[in-house]
Amino acid sequence: MAYKILLPPKIQLSDLLKELKTYCIPADLDMVRLAYDFAARAHEGQVRKSGEPYITHPLSVAYILALMKIEVNIVIASLLHDVPEDTQITLEEVEKNFGKDIASMVKGITKLGTLKYRGVERYIENLRKMFVAMAEDVRVMIIKFADRTHNLMTLSAQPTNKKYRIALESLEIYAPIANRLGMGEFKGLLEDLSFPHIYPKEYERVKAIHDKVVSSEEAYLEKIMEIMRKELDTSKINYFEVHGREKQLYRLFQKLTKKGWDSETIHDIVAIRVIVGDIGDCYATLGIIHRLWKPLKGRIKDYIAQPKPNGYQSLHTTVFCDDGKVVEFQIRTKEIHDEAEYGIAAHWHYDENGARLPNKEVNWAKELAHLQKDILKNLSDLDEMKVDFFHNRIFVFTPQGDVIDLPEDATPIDFAYHIHTEVGDKCNGAKINDQLVSLDTALKSGDVVEIITDKNRKGPSPDWMKLAKTHMAKVHIKNTLNSNKKSWLAAILPKKIKSEKSNPDK
Ligand code: MN
């Protein structure tokens, strides 16, 4: 199962090298040995809360990344990630020994390391640092996720209040960011490792439901997968693998809560995943499944032609297999699969096709890092901020064809303020796909949006506060309304009014 990572009981350098050998050249392995020796010497004498030598931690972090076949430079940086923070060795010495690129990743992690504040302020500082790190070098986040994963795996050695804090932070900050970066595997790991510490009773209940289904279906699914492989062979479909997929526990918990804990209505606690060569093979495989078994009405989902807002792609179908047993199939290409498991990290994930082009997520992180500077000033806006960052995104177009990335349910008001404060303030109407619409219309992915402005307009209407979904639009509307109020006040009051904060967009 993809999201369960098992560490060797007494991890050794040889365990790491064995994993790396599957995708690295010998020269890389020499560099890894050097980094290990360097880190081991630096951490000499230090022990973890569990009593183990400290070096087992960076070694385990590197091992987790190697299991995911992450590019070797990132693995090397992960071996060194706690050196400048916890030892006498400086970043300069790391750079002298391992070069600029690795040293800059280690520096990024070190910057993320210390958090001064507590409570809400801590949450915000944490987010801010992560967005900055992400924008500077997203590889730093890949290391940070592996670091946090190992800390969660070894959480039992920590005192209770610290345990809870680390788990909550992982669930509320790290997992959503991993999700936004498309790193499904890390999101799953972080959630399932935090889950028992935050909701211990619910965790036991979910696990019992999960284990019961898995143990009763295992042998049966094995049989169905064998039939599937044979059919794919005879139909000459190019496929990589057919495997069982167990639903992640935290996801199952969320689904059970939504469905009133009726596990009978959940058909995807275990599913069969078929990984094939190309998109054509996906549809051909779906055809084979439907020829063999009768599909359940309304359960065929084509997320390849219409991806979910977070970019998820796959064909899903639920069928009645032999004896009327209900089984869900998920069909996708190898490329889609890697993208779903590793997301942004897929660019640094070893692949026989070589490196991939950077995609839109990198720009997204940069935009956020830029935005946060203005937004994070105001502590009371925490919830709105969460909506902006973690809500599903939609992609709409300007009439010129530029793509604008907005949260789901955003309105033309959000769009207008995203283009420019001036466009927002002068907005007098909107067209979606050439049709005039009211300003409360929810935008959908793919819409072409045109804002009609009126240069004589004095500014936003107070009602717009209700129509705006993005934090940025709300801040602008509030600012303009306030400054209008103030200039009115200034006119009737002789007293000096404190000057208004400058508009962040300008
Ligand atoms: Mn660490």
Short mmCIF file of C-alpha atoms and ligand atoms in Angstrom, two decimals:
data_model
loop_
_atom_site.label_atom_id
_atom_site.label_comp_id
_atom_site.label_asym_id
_atom_site.label_seq_id
_atom_site.Cartn_x
_atom_site.Cartn_y
_atom_site.Cartn_z
CA MET A 1 0.00 0.00 0.00
CA ALA A 2 1.43 3.28 -1.14
CA TYR A 3 1.08 5.48 1.93
CA LYS A 4 2.45 3.04 4.47
CA ILE A 5 6.17 3.43 4.81
CA LEU A 6 8.11 0.88 6.81
CA LEU A 7 11.49 1.81 8.18
CA PRO A 8 14.10 -0.89 8.87
CA PRO A 9 14.14 -1.55 12.67
CA LYS A 10 17.74 -0.42 13.30
CA ILE A 11 18.34 1.67 10.23
CA GLN A 12 21.87 1.65 8.75
CA LEU A 13 23.55 3.51 5.91
CA SER A 14 23.46 0.25 3.94
CA ASP A 15 19.64 0.32 4.00
CA LEU A 16 19.66 3.74 2.36
CA LEU A 17 22.27 2.76 -0.21
CA LYS A 18 20.31 -0.35 -1.13
CA GLU A 19 17.26 1.78 -2.01
CA LEU A 20 19.32 4.38 -3.86
CA LYS A 21 21.06 1.70 -5.94
CA THR A 22 17.75 1.03 -7.70
CA TYR A 23 17.96 4.43 -9.43
CA CYS A 24 21.33 6.10 -8.78
CA ILE A 25 24.76 5.83 -10.38
CA PRO A 26 27.82 4.77 -8.26
CA ALA A 27 29.24 8.34 -8.17
CA ASP A 28 26.00 9.53 -6.51
CA LEU A 29 26.33 6.80 -3.89
CA ASP A 30 29.86 7.99 -3.03
CA MET A 31 28.47 11.46 -2.42
CA VAL A 32 25.75 9.99 -0.20
CA ARG A 33 28.40 8.14 1.86
CA LEU A 34 30.35 11.38 2.30
CA ALA A 35 27.22 13.25 3.40
CA TYR A 36 26.36 10.51 5.85
CA ASP A 37 29.85 10.54 7.40
CA PHE A 38 29.78 14.34 7.58
CA ALA A 39 26.38 14.36 9.33
CA ALA A 40 27.26 11.45 11.62
CA ARG A 41 30.39 13.25 12.79
CA ALA A 42 28.51 16.53 13.28
CA HIS A 43 25.76 14.86 15.36
CA GLU A 44 28.25 12.67 17.27
CA GLY A 45 27.16 12.22 20.88
CA GLN A 46 23.64 13.63 20.31
CA VAL A 47 20.67 11.40 21.07
CA ARG A 48 16.99 11.64 20.19
CA LYS A 49 14.21 11.61 22.82
CA SER A 50 13.85 7.89 22.10
CA GLY A 51 17.48 7.34 23.18
CA GLU A 52 18.64 6.44 19.67
CA PRO A 53 21.71 8.18 18.20
CA TYR A 54 20.62 11.40 16.48
CA ILE A 55 21.94 10.35 13.06
CA THR A 56 19.11 7.79 12.79
CA HIS A 57 16.76 10.74 12.19
CA PRO A 58 18.37 12.33 9.10
CA LEU A 59 19.15 8.83 7.86
CA SER A 60 15.47 7.86 8.13
CA VAL A 61 14.39 11.08 6.40
CA ALA A 62 16.77 10.29 3.53
CA TYR A 63 15.46 6.73 3.45
CA ILE A 64 11.83 7.90 3.12
CA LEU A 65 12.84 10.09 0.16
CA ALA A 66 14.80 7.23 -1.40
CA LEU A 67 11.75 4.97 -1.15
CA MET A 68 9.91 7.59 -3.18
CA LYS A 69 12.81 7.61 -5.65
CA ILE A 70 13.45 11.31 -5.13
CA GLU A 71 16.44 12.81 -6.91
CA VAL A 72 19.76 12.17 -5.16
CA ASN A 73 20.73 15.80 -4.42
CA ILE A 74 17.57 16.21 -2.37
CA VAL A 75 18.39 12.98 -0.52
CA ILE A 76 21.90 14.27 0.24
CA ALA A 77 20.53 17.60 1.50
CA SER A 78 18.11 15.67 3.73
CA LEU A 79 21.03 13.84 5.39
CA LEU A 80 22.49 17.24 6.27
CA HIS A 81 19.22 19.00 7.11
CA ASP A 82 19.72 19.35 10.89
CA VAL A 83 23.48 19.97 10.85
CA PRO A 84 23.61 23.80 10.91
CA GLU A 85 20.78 24.08 13.44
CA ASP A 86 21.90 21.50 15.97
CA THR A 87 25.69 21.30 15.68
CA GLN A 88 28.84 23.45 15.61
CA ILE A 89 29.19 22.97 11.86
CA THR A 90 28.20 26.04 9.80
CA LEU A 91 26.42 26.38 6.47
CA GLU A 92 29.67 27.61 4.93
CA GLU A 93 31.31 24.30 5.75
CA VAL A 94 28.36 22.43 4.23
CA GLU A 95 28.75 24.51 1.08
CA LYS A 96 32.50 23.94 0.94
CA ASN A 97 32.00 20.18 1.08
CA PHE A 98 28.82 19.70 -0.93
CA GLY A 99 28.43 22.74 -3.17
CA LYS A 100 26.02 25.64 -3.48
CA ASP A 101 22.92 23.74 -4.55
CA ILE A 102 22.85 21.30 -1.63
CA ALA A 103 23.86 24.00 0.84
CA SER A 104 21.01 26.24 -0.29
CA MET A 105 18.46 23.46 0.37
CA VAL A 106 19.97 22.91 3.84
CA LYS A 107 19.76 26.65 4.45
CA GLY A 108 16.08 26.64 3.44
CA ILE A 109 15.30 23.89 5.95
CA THR A 110 17.26 25.64 8.69
CA LYS A 111 15.26 28.82 8.12
CA LEU A 112 12.05 26.84 8.51
CA GLY A 113 13.27 25.26 11.71
CA THR A 114 12.79 27.82 14.45
CA LEU A 115 9.40 29.22 15.36
CA LYS A 116 9.21 31.86 18.03
CA TYR A 117 5.51 32.24 18.60
CA ARG A 118 2.67 30.23 20.14
CA GLY A 119 -1.00 29.78 19.29
CA VAL A 120 -2.48 31.59 16.33
CA GLU A 121 0.64 33.64 15.77
CA ARG A 122 2.65 30.48 15.55
CA TYR A 123 0.24 29.11 12.97
CA ILE A 124 0.63 32.22 10.85
CA GLU A 125 4.37 32.40 11.20
CA ASN A 126 4.54 28.76 10.23
CA LEU A 127 2.45 29.30 7.10
CA ARG A 128 4.40 32.38 6.15
CA LYS A 129 7.75 30.62 6.44
CA MET A 130 6.51 27.69 4.43
CA PHE A 131 5.20 29.82 1.60
CA VAL A 132 8.44 31.72 1.44
CA ALA A 133 10.45 28.48 1.44
CA MET A 134 8.17 27.05 -1.23
CA ALA A 135 8.55 30.05 -3.47
CA GLU A 136 12.31 30.07 -3.09
CA ASP A 137 12.82 26.37 -3.66
CA VAL A 138 10.00 23.87 -3.52
CA ARG A 139 12.51 21.03 -2.96
CA VAL A 140 12.89 22.33 0.60
CA MET A 141 9.25 21.42 1.22
CA ILE A 142 9.84 17.88 -0.04
CA ILE A 143 12.56 17.45 2.61
CA LYS A 144 10.39 19.13 5.24
CA PHE A 145 7.52 16.72 4.56
CA ALA A 146 9.85 13.73 4.93
CA ASP A 147 11.31 15.28 8.11
CA ARG A 148 7.83 15.76 9.56
CA THR A 149 6.81 12.25 8.50
CA HIS A 150 9.67 10.74 10.47
CA ASN A 151 9.01 12.98 13.48
CA LEU A 152 5.40 11.77 13.46
CA MET A 153 6.55 8.15 13.21
CA THR A 154 8.62 8.60 16.35
CA LEU A 155 6.19 10.85 18.21
CA SER A 156 5.58 8.49 21.12
CA ALA A 157 8.86 9.57 22.76
CA GLN A 158 7.57 13.16 23.08
CA PRO A 159 5.63 14.61 26.06
CA THR A 160 1.81 14.64 25.59
CA ASN A 161 1.31 18.36 24.89
CA LYS A 162 4.11 18.44 22.34
CA LYS A 163 2.75 15.29 20.70
CA TYR A 164 -0.63 16.95 20.23
CA ARG A 165 0.85 20.19 18.94
CA ILE A 166 3.04 18.48 16.36
CA ALA A 167 0.22 16.24 15.15
CA LEU A 168 -2.24 19.13 14.88
CA GLU A 169 0.25 21.28 13.02
CA SER A 170 0.82 18.41 10.60
CA LEU A 171 -2.88 17.90 10.04
CA GLU A 172 -3.76 21.59 9.70
CA ILE A 173 -0.75 23.02 7.91
CA TYR A 174 1.55 20.41 6.42
CA ALA A 175 -1.06 18.04 4.95
CA PRO A 176 -3.09 20.80 3.21
CA ILE A 177 0.08 22.25 1.72
CA ALA A 178 1.19 18.81 0.52
CA ASN A 179 -2.26 18.47 -1.00
CA ARG A 180 -2.06 21.84 -2.72
CA LEU A 181 1.28 20.83 -4.17
CA GLY A 182 -0.34 17.64 -5.44
CA MET A 183 1.80 15.38 -3.24
CA GLY A 184 -0.88 12.82 -2.44
CA GLU A 185 1.52 10.35 -0.89
CA PHE A 186 2.87 12.84 1.67
CA LYS A 187 -0.59 14.20 2.35
CA GLY A 188 -1.76 10.65 3.12
CA LEU A 189 1.23 9.89 5.33
CA LEU A 190 0.98 13.12 7.30
CA GLU A 191 -2.76 12.72 7.87
CA ASP A 192 -2.70 9.06 8.84
CA LEU A 193 0.26 9.51 11.19
CA SER A 194 -1.35 12.52 12.92
CA PHE A 195 -4.88 11.10 13.06
CA PRO A 196 -4.49 8.81 16.15
CA HIS A 197 -2.93 11.64 18.19
CA ILE A 198 -5.75 14.09 17.48
CA TYR A 199 -8.79 11.77 17.45
CA PRO A 200 -7.70 8.62 19.32
CA LYS A 201 -11.20 7.10 19.82
CA GLU A 202 -12.35 7.78 16.27
CA TYR A 203 -9.08 6.39 14.97
CA GLU A 204 -9.71 3.04 16.70
CA ARG A 205 -13.25 2.90 15.34
CA VAL A 206 -12.19 3.70 11.76
CA LYS A 207 -9.33 1.24 11.91
CA ALA A 208 -11.63 -1.56 13.06
CA ILE A 209 -14.03 -0.91 10.14
CA HIS A 210 -11.13 -0.70 7.70
CA ASP A 211 -9.39 -3.86 8.93
CA LYS A 212 -12.60 -5.88 8.82
CA VAL A 213 -13.26 -4.95 5.19
CA VAL A 214 -9.64 -5.53 4.17
CA SER A 215 -9.38 -8.96 5.76
CA SER A 216 -12.71 -10.15 4.34
CA GLU A 217 -12.05 -8.86 0.80
CA GLU A 218 -8.35 -9.56 0.38
CA ALA A 219 -8.50 -13.03 -1.14
CA TYR A 220 -11.46 -12.14 -3.31
CA LEU A 221 -9.80 -9.05 -4.76
CA GLU A 222 -6.66 -11.07 -5.49
CA LYS A 223 -8.80 -13.36 -7.64
CA ILE A 224 -10.40 -10.43 -9.51
CA MET A 225 -6.99 -8.84 -10.11
CA GLU A 226 -5.73 -12.10 -11.61
CA ILE A 227 -8.70 -12.20 -14.03
CA MET A 228 -7.99 -8.56 -14.91
CA ARG A 229 -4.31 -9.17 -15.68
CA LYS A 230 -5.19 -12.09 -17.95
CA GLU A 231 -7.80 -10.03 -19.81
CA LEU A 232 -5.34 -7.16 -20.30
CA ASP A 233 -2.78 -9.63 -21.66
CA THR A 234 -5.18 -11.20 -24.14
CA SER A 235 -6.45 -7.77 -25.26
CA LYS A 236 -2.81 -6.68 -25.68
CA ILE A 237 -3.29 -3.60 -23.54
CA ASN A 238 -0.03 -1.99 -22.49
CA TYR A 239 -0.21 -1.96 -18.68
CA PHE A 240 2.29 -1.45 -15.84
CA GLU A 241 0.46 -3.01 -12.95
CA VAL A 242 -2.80 -4.03 -11.36
CA HIS A 243 -2.77 -3.54 -7.60
CA GLY A 244 -5.05 -3.25 -4.59
CA ARG A 245 -5.51 0.19 -3.04
CA GLU A 246 -6.73 0.61 0.54
CA LYS A 247 -8.45 3.84 1.45
CA GLN A 248 -6.40 6.05 3.70
CA LEU A 249 -7.71 5.99 7.30
CA TYR A 250 -8.12 9.72 7.74
CA ARG A 251 -9.96 9.99 4.40
CA LEU A 252 -12.19 7.12 5.46
CA PHE A 253 -12.85 8.93 8.75
CA GLN A 254 -13.93 12.06 6.86
CA LYS A 255 -16.19 10.02 4.56
CA LEU A 256 -17.71 8.06 7.46
CA THR A 257 -18.48 11.28 9.34
CA LYS A 258 -20.23 12.62 6.25
CA LYS A 259 -22.26 9.41 5.78
CA GLY A 260 -23.37 9.01 9.40
CA TRP A 261 -20.90 6.16 10.01
CA ASP A 262 -22.74 3.83 7.61
CA SER A 263 -19.83 1.85 6.21
CA GLU A 264 -22.17 -0.20 3.96
CA THR A 265 -22.56 2.80 1.64
CA ILE A 266 -18.81 3.19 1.15
CA HIS A 267 -17.60 1.05 -1.73
CA ASP A 268 -14.03 2.20 -2.03
CA ILE A 269 -12.51 1.13 1.30
CA VAL A 270 -10.58 -1.24 -0.91
CA ALA A 271 -10.32 -0.72 -4.66
CA ILE A 272 -8.40 -2.12 -7.61
CA ARG A 273 -6.06 0.19 -9.43
CA VAL A 274 -4.98 -0.43 -13.01
CA ILE A 275 -1.97 1.54 -14.26
CA VAL A 276 -1.71 1.58 -18.07
CA GLY A 277 0.39 3.10 -20.85
CA ASP A 278 -1.66 5.96 -22.29
CA ILE A 279 -5.08 7.62 -22.16
CA GLY A 280 -6.41 5.36 -24.93
CA ASP A 281 -5.48 2.32 -22.83
CA CYS A 282 -7.48 3.81 -19.93
CA TYR A 283 -10.71 3.86 -21.93
CA ALA A 284 -9.98 0.46 -23.48
CA THR A 285 -9.50 -0.97 -19.97
CA LEU A 286 -12.78 0.57 -18.83
CA GLY A 287 -14.44 -1.18 -21.80
CA ILE A 288 -12.96 -4.53 -20.79
CA ILE A 289 -14.16 -4.14 -17.19
CA HIS A 290 -17.69 -3.30 -18.32
CA ARG A 291 -17.73 -6.24 -20.73
CA LEU A 292 -16.76 -8.58 -17.87
CA TRP A 293 -18.91 -7.12 -15.09
CA LYS A 294 -22.04 -5.00 -14.88
CA PRO A 295 -21.39 -1.40 -13.78
CA LEU A 296 -23.32 0.18 -10.93
CA LYS A 297 -25.54 3.02 -12.12
CA GLY A 298 -24.17 6.53 -11.64
CA ARG A 299 -20.77 5.29 -10.47
CA ILE A 300 -18.79 5.75 -13.69
CA LYS A 301 -16.64 8.84 -13.30
CA ASP A 302 -14.40 10.29 -15.97
CA TYR A 303 -11.93 12.44 -14.09
CA ILE A 304 -9.58 12.22 -17.06
CA ALA A 305 -11.80 14.25 -19.37
CA GLN A 306 -12.97 16.34 -16.41
CA PRO A 307 -10.30 16.44 -13.68
CA LYS A 308 -11.30 17.31 -10.11
CA PRO A 309 -10.57 20.92 -9.10
CA ASN A 310 -7.36 19.81 -7.35
CA GLY A 311 -6.18 18.28 -10.64
CA TYR A 312 -6.94 14.63 -9.73
CA GLN A 313 -7.31 12.41 -12.79
CA SER A 314 -8.50 8.80 -13.17
CA LEU A 315 -11.38 6.77 -14.55
CA HIS A 316 -13.51 5.32 -11.76
CA THR A 317 -16.13 2.65 -12.09
CA THR A 318 -17.89 0.43 -9.59
CA VAL A 319 -19.03 -2.96 -10.85
CA PHE A 320 -20.82 -6.07 -9.63
CA CYS A 321 -18.19 -8.77 -9.79
CA ASP A 322 -18.93 -12.49 -9.38
CA ASP A 323 -21.37 -13.33 -6.55
CA GLY A 324 -22.73 -9.78 -6.84
CA LYS A 325 -19.81 -8.34 -4.86
CA VAL A 326 -19.27 -4.64 -5.45
CA VAL A 327 -15.74 -3.58 -6.48
CA GLU A 328 -14.37 -0.17 -7.44
CA PHE A 329 -11.77 0.13 -10.21
CA GLN A 330 -9.51 3.14 -10.72
CA ILE A 331 -7.77 3.39 -14.07
CA ARG A 332 -4.98 5.83 -14.91
CA THR A 333 -1.74 6.17 -16.88
CA LYS A 334 1.69 5.84 -15.28
CA GLU A 335 2.24 9.54 -15.77
CA ILE A 336 -1.04 10.52 -14.09
CA HIS A 337 -0.27 8.08 -11.28
CA ASP A 338 3.16 9.59 -10.53
CA GLU A 339 1.70 13.07 -10.67
CA ALA A 340 -1.00 12.06 -8.17
CA GLU A 341 1.44 10.42 -5.75
CA TYR A 342 4.29 12.91 -5.96
CA GLY A 343 2.73 16.06 -7.44
CA ILE A 344 5.30 18.77 -7.66
CA ALA A 345 7.94 16.30 -6.48
CA ALA A 346 7.38 14.29 -9.67
CA HIS A 347 9.76 16.72 -11.32
CA TRP A 348 12.51 15.41 -9.09
CA HIS A 349 11.26 11.89 -9.07
CA TYR A 350 13.36 9.40 -10.95
CA ASP A 351 11.61 8.31 -14.11
CA GLU A 352 12.81 6.49 -17.19
CA ASN A 353 11.40 9.33 -19.29
CA GLY A 354 13.78 11.77 -17.63
CA ALA A 355 12.96 15.12 -16.08
CA ARG A 356 9.62 16.78 -16.58
CA LEU A 357 8.72 20.38 -17.27
CA PRO A 358 7.85 22.55 -14.28
CA ASN A 359 4.13 23.13 -14.08
CA LYS A 360 1.67 25.63 -12.81
CA GLU A 361 2.10 24.71 -9.13
CA VAL A 362 5.45 26.46 -8.96
CA ASN A 363 3.89 29.72 -10.05
CA TRP A 364 1.05 29.18 -7.66
CA ALA A 365 3.46 28.96 -4.74
CA LYS A 366 5.24 32.09 -5.88
CA GLU A 367 1.99 34.01 -6.08
CA LEU A 368 1.04 32.90 -2.59
CA ALA A 369 4.39 33.87 -1.14
CA HIS A 370 3.89 37.29 -2.63
CA LEU A 371 0.32 37.58 -1.38
CA GLN A 372 1.06 36.47 2.15
CA LYS A 373 3.19 39.53 2.83
CA ASP A 374 0.07 41.67 2.73
CA ILE A 375 -2.39 39.22 4.12
CA LEU A 376 -0.56 37.89 7.13
CA LYS A 377 -0.46 41.29 8.79
CA ASN A 378 -3.98 40.89 10.00
CA LEU A 379 -4.42 38.13 12.57
CA SER A 380 -8.23 38.29 12.67
CA ASP A 381 -8.42 37.24 9.03
CA LEU A 382 -7.12 33.76 9.70
CA ASP A 383 -10.22 31.87 8.56
CA GLU A 384 -10.59 33.81 5.35
CA MET A 385 -6.96 33.21 4.66
CA LYS A 386 -7.42 29.49 5.07
CA VAL A 387 -10.20 29.64 2.48
CA ASP A 388 -7.91 31.36 0.01
CA PHE A 389 -5.07 28.94 0.51
CA PHE A 390 -6.71 25.59 0.86
CA HIS A 391 -10.05 25.81 -0.87
CA ASN A 392 -10.20 24.08 -4.22
CA ARG A 393 -9.08 26.34 -7.00
CA ILE A 394 -10.76 27.14 -10.31
CA PHE A 395 -9.09 28.49 -13.42
CA VAL A 396 -10.88 31.17 -15.44
CA PHE A 397 -9.78 33.30 -18.37
CA THR A 398 -9.61 36.97 -19.26
CA PRO A 399 -10.91 37.89 -22.75
CA GLN A 400 -7.22 38.06 -23.73
CA GLY A 401 -6.77 34.42 -22.69
CA ASP A 402 -4.78 34.96 -19.48
CA VAL A 403 -5.45 32.34 -16.81
CA ILE A 404 -6.61 33.55 -13.39
CA ASP A 405 -6.50 31.13 -10.45
CA LEU A 406 -9.29 31.71 -7.89
CA PRO A 407 -10.92 29.72 -5.07
CA GLU A 408 -14.05 27.73 -5.92
CA ASP A 409 -17.27 29.83 -5.70
CA ALA A 410 -15.39 33.06 -6.47
CA THR A 411 -17.52 35.76 -8.13
CA PRO A 412 -16.86 38.43 -10.80
CA ILE A 413 -16.00 40.77 -7.90
CA ASP A 414 -13.07 38.54 -6.91
CA PHE A 415 -12.02 38.34 -10.53
CA ALA A 416 -12.14 42.14 -10.94
CA TYR A 417 -10.01 42.76 -7.86
CA HIS A 418 -7.61 40.06 -8.93
CA ILE A 419 -7.03 41.93 -12.21
CA HIS A 420 -6.46 45.29 -10.49
CA THR A 421 -7.80 47.31 -7.54
CA GLU A 422 -8.92 49.97 -10.00
CA VAL A 423 -10.89 47.42 -12.08
CA GLY A 424 -12.54 46.22 -8.88
CA ASP A 425 -13.46 49.67 -7.62
CA LYS A 426 -14.91 50.71 -10.99
CA CYS A 427 -16.67 47.41 -11.67
CA ASN A 428 -20.19 47.98 -12.91
CA GLY A 429 -21.14 44.60 -14.38
CA ALA A 430 -19.76 41.38 -15.78
CA LYS A 431 -20.04 39.04 -18.73
CA ILE A 432 -19.35 35.33 -18.50
CA ASN A 433 -18.82 33.69 -21.88
CA ASP A 434 -20.33 36.79 -23.54
CA GLN A 435 -23.50 36.68 -21.42
CA LEU A 436 -24.32 39.49 -19.00
CA VAL A 437 -24.51 38.06 -15.47
CA SER A 438 -25.17 39.42 -12.00
CA LEU A 439 -22.18 40.07 -9.77
CA ASP A 440 -23.07 37.24 -7.39
CA THR A 441 -22.67 34.55 -10.07
CA ALA A 442 -20.24 31.80 -9.05
CA LEU A 443 -17.48 31.38 -11.62
CA LYS A 444 -16.64 27.96 -13.01
CA SER A 445 -13.38 26.61 -14.36
CA GLY A 446 -13.02 27.47 -18.03
CA ASP A 447 -15.27 30.57 -17.94
CA VAL A 448 -14.15 33.59 -19.93
CA VAL A 449 -14.85 36.59 -17.71
CA GLU A 450 -15.09 40.18 -18.82
CA ILE A 451 -15.53 43.06 -16.36
CA ILE A 452 -17.52 46.09 -17.44
CA THR A 453 -16.17 49.21 -15.72
CA ASP A 454 -17.60 52.68 -15.27
CA LYS A 455 -14.94 55.33 -14.80
CA ASN A 456 -17.39 57.58 -12.96
CA ARG A 457 -18.09 54.99 -10.33
CA LYS A 458 -17.14 56.20 -6.83
CA GLY A 459 -16.09 52.82 -5.48
CA PRO A 460 -17.37 49.47 -4.26
CA SER A 461 -20.82 48.96 -2.81
CA PRO A 462 -20.89 47.75 0.83
CA ASP A 463 -22.91 44.72 -0.39
CA TRP A 464 -19.85 43.48 -2.21
CA MET A 465 -18.36 42.34 1.10
CA LYS A 466 -20.90 39.51 0.93
CA LEU A 467 -20.20 38.72 -2.73
CA ALA A 468 -16.42 38.60 -2.44
CA LYS A 469 -14.93 35.22 -1.58
CA THR A 470 -11.23 36.00 -1.69
CA HIS A 471 -9.46 37.68 1.15
CA MET A 472 -7.71 40.03 -1.24
CA ALA A 473 -10.97 41.41 -2.67
CA LYS A 474 -12.42 41.86 0.82
CA VAL A 475 -9.38 43.78 2.02
CA HIS A 476 -9.56 46.11 -0.98
CA ILE A 477 -13.29 46.68 -0.60
CA LYS A 478 -12.92 47.36 3.12
CA ASN A 479 -10.01 49.75 2.54
CA THR A 480 -11.80 51.72 -0.14
CA LEU A 481 -15.00 51.91 1.89
CA ASN A 482 -13.05 53.06 4.94
CA SER A 483 -11.08 55.68 3.07
CA ASN A 484 -14.31 56.97 1.49
CA LYS A 485 -15.77 57.20 4.98
CA LYS A 486 -12.66 58.93 6.22
CA SER A 487 -12.58 61.52 3.49
CA TRP A 488 -16.20 62.25 4.29
CA LEU A 489 -15.27 62.54 7.96
CA ALA A 490 -12.27 64.66 7.13
CA ALA A 491 -14.50 67.07 5.29
CA ILE A 492 -16.73 67.67 8.28
CA LEU A 493 -14.13 67.35 11.03
CA PRO A 494 -11.24 69.77 11.28
CA LYS A 495 -9.15 67.24 13.20
CA LYS A 496 -6.32 65.38 11.49
CA ILE A 497 -7.29 61.82 10.68
CA LYS A 498 -4.65 59.18 10.94
CA SER A 499 -3.48 58.28 7.43
CA GLU A 500 -4.87 55.16 5.84
CA LYS A 501 -2.69 52.14 5.27
CA SER A 502 -1.50 52.04 1.68
CA ASN A 503 -3.20 49.64 -0.65
CA PRO A 504 -1.03 46.56 -0.89
CA ASP A 505 -1.61 46.02 -4.60
CA LYS A 506 -0.08 49.23 -5.78
MN MN B 1 14.80 17.01 11.32
#
